[in-house]
XYZ file of C-alpha atoms in Angstrom:
324
model
C 33.876 4.210 -33.670
C 30.960 1.807 -33.306
C 30.856 1.394 -37.084
C 34.519 0.356 -37.118
C 33.999 -2.198 -34.351
C 31.072 -3.652 -36.295
C 33.546 -4.255 -39.142
C 35.904 -6.175 -36.877
C 38.216 -3.452 -35.567
C 39.573 -4.244 -32.080
C 42.061 -1.380 -31.683
C 41.787 2.317 -32.531
C 44.183 5.233 -32.213
C 42.765 8.696 -31.577
C 45.082 10.887 -33.616
C 45.398 14.629 -33.523
C 47.733 17.555 -33.187
C 47.370 18.261 -29.454
C 44.796 15.487 -29.328
C 43.942 16.196 -25.688
C 42.526 19.578 -26.745
C 39.578 17.683 -28.237
C 36.321 19.437 -27.423
C 37.890 22.586 -25.986
C 35.941 25.666 -27.072
C 38.069 28.360 -28.706
C 35.246 30.832 -29.341
C 36.204 34.516 -29.299
C 35.199 36.387 -26.134
C 32.073 38.512 -26.086
C 33.363 42.107 -26.560
C 30.772 43.480 -24.118
C 31.715 41.157 -21.248
C 35.180 39.929 -22.173
C 34.011 36.367 -21.531
C 33.803 33.507 -23.989
C 30.215 32.637 -24.983
C 30.935 29.037 -23.968
C 33.242 27.820 -21.188
C 36.425 25.971 -22.103
C 35.609 22.292 -21.604
C 38.948 20.797 -20.587
C 37.255 17.549 -19.571
C 36.006 16.589 -23.026
C 38.942 14.365 -23.972
C 38.747 12.340 -20.757
C 35.022 11.905 -21.402
C 35.810 10.715 -24.933
C 38.242 8.079 -23.630
C 35.633 6.773 -21.195
C 32.929 6.753 -23.886
C 35.157 4.776 -26.253
C 35.880 2.358 -23.426
C 32.173 1.557 -23.176
C 31.991 0.296 -26.779
C 31.599 -3.473 -26.617
C 34.211 -5.279 -28.711
C 36.717 -2.411 -28.723
C 39.643 -3.922 -26.839
C 42.422 -1.373 -27.240
C 42.376 2.423 -27.351
C 45.460 4.555 -27.953
C 45.903 8.280 -28.537
C 48.644 10.508 -29.891
C 49.986 13.100 -29.482
C 48.911 14.997 -26.366
C 50.323 18.415 -25.506
C 51.771 18.895 -21.997
C 50.126 22.308 -21.610
C 46.627 20.810 -22.008
C 47.293 17.545 -20.145
C 44.837 17.394 -17.249
C 44.544 15.049 -14.287
C 41.170 13.757 -15.472
C 42.847 12.312 -18.577
C 45.261 10.357 -16.373
C 42.328 9.129 -14.285
C 40.417 8.081 -17.406
C 43.478 6.181 -18.649
C 43.813 4.363 -15.329
C 40.104 3.569 -14.917
C 39.235 2.562 -18.498
C 40.491 -0.998 -19.116
C 40.483 -0.633 -22.897
C 42.830 2.380 -22.814
C 46.325 1.003 -23.321
C 49.013 1.770 -20.711
C 51.044 3.817 -23.168
C 51.634 7.559 -23.366
C 53.472 9.203 -26.247
C 54.126 12.823 -25.284
C 56.726 14.887 -27.192
C 59.451 16.494 -25.062
C 61.566 18.112 -27.841
C 64.084 19.523 -25.334
C 64.809 19.314 -21.629
C 66.029 22.918 -21.513
C 63.532 25.623 -20.579
C 65.587 28.109 -22.586
C 65.314 26.010 -25.746
C 61.633 25.245 -25.168
C 61.047 28.993 -24.978
C 63.019 29.522 -28.204
C 60.899 26.797 -29.831
C 57.787 28.690 -28.662
C 56.649 25.688 -26.644
C 54.153 26.617 -23.944
C 55.392 24.156 -21.304
C 58.592 23.740 -19.301
C 60.587 20.738 -18.084
C 59.084 20.680 -14.578
C 55.565 20.636 -15.998
C 56.538 17.766 -18.303
C 58.198 15.693 -15.587
C 55.264 16.358 -13.264
C 52.863 14.781 -15.766
C 55.080 11.712 -16.067
C 55.218 11.342 -12.279
C 51.415 11.465 -12.094
C 51.006 8.941 -14.921
C 53.430 6.520 -13.282
C 51.698 6.909 -9.916
C 48.316 6.053 -11.476
C 49.567 3.484 -14.025
C 52.822 1.952 -12.736
C 53.383 -0.236 -15.805
C 52.789 2.555 -18.347
C 55.209 2.779 -21.255
C 56.109 6.403 -21.959
C 57.615 7.395 -25.300
C 58.593 10.769 -26.707
C 60.139 12.908 -29.466
C 63.397 14.829 -28.970
C 65.266 17.294 -31.206
C 68.973 18.004 -30.703
C 70.926 20.931 -32.101
C 68.193 23.582 -32.150
C 69.718 27.049 -32.762
C 71.286 28.444 -29.606
C 71.454 25.074 -27.833
C 74.481 25.138 -25.529
C 76.205 22.155 -23.966
C 74.349 22.985 -20.749
C 71.020 22.989 -22.607
C 71.822 19.598 -24.093
C 72.813 18.207 -20.697
C 69.421 19.372 -19.419
C 67.834 17.178 -22.095
C 69.967 14.213 -21.029
C 68.904 14.864 -17.437
C 65.205 14.712 -18.339
C 65.807 11.485 -20.286
C 67.497 10.015 -17.212
C 64.635 11.074 -14.934
C 61.791 10.121 -17.291
C 63.277 6.750 -18.306
C 61.379 6.662 -21.586
C 60.538 3.257 -23.040
C 61.755 4.638 -26.356
C 62.285 7.971 -28.071
C 62.099 9.233 -31.630
C 65.256 11.335 -31.821
C 65.969 13.902 -34.523
C 68.789 16.203 -35.540
C 67.689 19.785 -36.142
C 68.211 21.013 -39.686
C 67.139 24.451 -40.955
C 64.086 24.665 -43.187
C 63.905 27.722 -45.435
C 61.075 30.071 -44.511
C 60.837 29.010 -40.868
C 61.725 31.386 -38.001
C 64.334 28.934 -36.693
C 66.226 29.003 -39.984
C 66.960 32.719 -39.466
C 67.949 32.435 -35.818
C 71.522 33.222 -34.810
C 73.815 30.623 -33.237
C 73.117 27.793 -35.660
C 74.887 24.705 -34.277
C 77.698 23.167 -36.382
C 76.721 19.869 -37.980
C 79.506 17.922 -36.266
C 78.355 19.148 -32.838
C 74.754 18.177 -33.607
C 75.915 14.721 -34.700
C 77.948 14.200 -31.529
C 75.051 15.224 -29.302
C 72.681 13.019 -31.259
C 74.944 9.997 -30.769
C 75.208 10.666 -27.025
C 71.441 10.949 -26.724
C 70.811 7.759 -28.699
C 73.368 5.832 -26.632
C 71.715 6.930 -23.381
C 68.192 6.182 -24.569
C 69.144 2.762 -25.958
C 70.679 1.811 -22.607
C 67.509 2.879 -20.783
C 65.296 1.107 -23.348
C 67.283 -2.111 -23.025
C 67.100 -2.017 -19.225
C 63.344 -1.527 -19.378
C 62.841 -4.296 -21.924
C 65.029 -6.746 -19.991
C 62.843 -6.206 -16.935
C 59.989 -7.822 -18.895
C 61.807 -11.101 -19.604
C 59.758 -13.875 -18.017
C 56.518 -11.875 -18.013
C 53.318 -12.767 -19.838
C 52.221 -10.296 -22.506
C 49.113 -10.047 -24.670
C 49.968 -9.239 -28.291
C 47.852 -7.951 -31.135
C 49.295 -9.643 -34.223
C 50.347 -7.092 -36.821
C 50.900 -7.251 -40.564
C 53.822 -5.667 -42.355
C 55.654 -4.634 -39.195
C 58.788 -6.009 -37.602
C 60.470 -9.154 -38.854
C 59.125 -12.382 -40.313
C 62.163 -14.615 -40.433
C 62.174 -17.884 -42.397
C 64.787 -19.388 -40.079
C 63.115 -18.556 -36.776
C 59.535 -18.525 -38.169
C 58.832 -15.469 -36.029
C 56.036 -13.024 -36.703
C 55.304 -9.803 -34.846
C 52.759 -8.300 -32.507
C 52.279 -5.273 -30.303
C 51.927 -5.566 -26.539
C 49.295 -3.459 -24.813
C 51.966 -0.919 -23.875
C 52.986 -0.589 -27.531
C 56.216 -2.592 -27.404
C 57.069 -4.615 -30.517
C 57.392 -8.364 -29.856
C 58.641 -11.038 -32.278
C 57.184 -14.472 -31.466
C 56.773 -17.991 -32.810
C 53.208 -19.175 -33.524
C 54.175 -22.883 -33.341
C 51.241 -24.278 -31.363
C 48.507 -21.872 -32.430
C 44.941 -23.118 -32.756
C 44.883 -22.794 -36.524
C 46.818 -20.088 -38.352
C 47.651 -16.925 -36.448
C 46.305 -14.013 -38.454
C 46.897 -10.259 -38.300
C 44.318 -8.921 -35.867
C 44.294 -11.999 -33.623
C 45.341 -11.797 -29.963
C 47.979 -14.101 -28.500
C 49.545 -14.436 -25.061
C 53.276 -15.149 -24.900
C 56.106 -15.274 -22.381
C 58.984 -12.894 -23.090
C 62.276 -14.787 -23.437
C 64.735 -12.115 -24.585
C 65.064 -8.372 -25.092
C 66.790 -5.796 -27.280
C 66.557 -1.984 -27.161
C 63.827 -1.795 -29.807
C 61.946 -5.087 -29.461
C 61.232 -8.151 -27.351
C 61.471 -11.853 -28.234
C 59.044 -14.619 -27.249
C 60.403 -17.955 -28.472
C 58.382 -20.218 -26.187
C 55.028 -21.823 -26.976
C 51.954 -19.645 -27.252
C 50.138 -19.467 -23.931
C 46.854 -18.486 -25.567
C 45.541 -17.697 -29.043
C 42.251 -15.878 -29.491
C 40.795 -15.537 -32.964
C 39.130 -12.144 -33.284
C 36.740 -10.339 -35.651
C 39.785 -8.331 -36.772
C 41.524 -11.569 -37.729
C 38.403 -12.711 -39.589
C 38.353 -9.431 -41.533
C 42.062 -9.774 -42.320
C 41.539 -13.317 -43.591
C 38.770 -12.080 -45.895
C 40.925 -9.207 -47.118
C 38.376 -6.741 -45.772
C 39.555 -3.192 -45.019
C 37.434 -1.215 -42.539
C 35.850 1.978 -43.826
C 34.574 4.958 -41.889
C 31.266 6.682 -42.449
C 31.241 10.339 -43.343
C 30.432 12.747 -40.536
C 28.623 15.999 -41.297
C 29.885 18.965 -39.289
C 26.994 21.251 -40.131
C 29.211 23.602 -42.152
C 27.582 25.725 -44.840
C 28.224 24.903 -48.455
C 29.874 27.531 -50.618
C 28.754 27.469 -54.220
C 30.802 29.220 -56.885
C 28.899 30.065 -60.037
C 30.560 29.044 -63.302
C 29.973 30.293 -66.809
C 27.761 27.849 -68.652
C 29.026 26.115 -71.745
C 27.102 23.981 -74.209
C 28.497 20.871 -72.543
C 27.787 21.953 -68.978
C 24.635 24.064 -69.131
C 21.975 22.657 -66.893
C 24.228 19.855 -65.600
C 23.837 19.339 -61.842
C 27.599 19.051 -61.294
C 28.619 22.440 -62.684
C 28.798 24.156 -59.274
C 31.888 23.707 -57.125
C 31.083 22.839 -53.540
């Protein structure tokens, strides 16, 4: 992480499948005692967030995607107490029905999920919470779907990635009974999208008139020749299109600007007023130079496996003839 910051990086995203399981020990138990040789360290991810927050020059830290079953209170506390950690949580829901979550083999239930959201909002009132939802999973009844709508109403997600279930050959779900007709899946999908877009628009409209810090992005959103807008991401992850009219020099990807929100749509915000502040950053400098950050290799201490190969006249004695 330090190496990236030294190359101008100002924002990082910690990415992993069940990223909040970072550092948890999954060693097999000792057969003589039935206990694991090392305790499960459920606090490691919170410690990682705090450690990243101590890196000078690293201004924004995000992570995705955490798993509700491993989401601990110390992570919420680390988010709230570490200024560099952005007020944004992306946590997949998939379904609001306990019956469907069980069929999906998910190890959490709706009350657990909603409880985490309540705790996050209590600690970080302005947090943006986003999610993933699947509609039409095999066996999903109208009641199950209404349970999903109910969670969406209660959670008031900033936005949601919504998907229609479709069978994939070779997966357990593809062989389940009670596959949902395509037209029913489509209807439910449209109802879900309509509800979420209404909630998203209400949330975005509440930000009109507020001041937001944006990290200018490249290749995202709209750059319109008529409006001369370019795009940036607010600290909570919202996409904002703004005009860089009075910037101190050219506004570059990686720079930070402060704007006032003037309008809202379900999927983005608009800031058409003058820039309130423009801060040129090392990330902007790197972008201007065309420099792409690189990461250093990390050795995990794993043993090398060497496979012997038959020697040929062209390869005998060559140091690269073993596969590692």
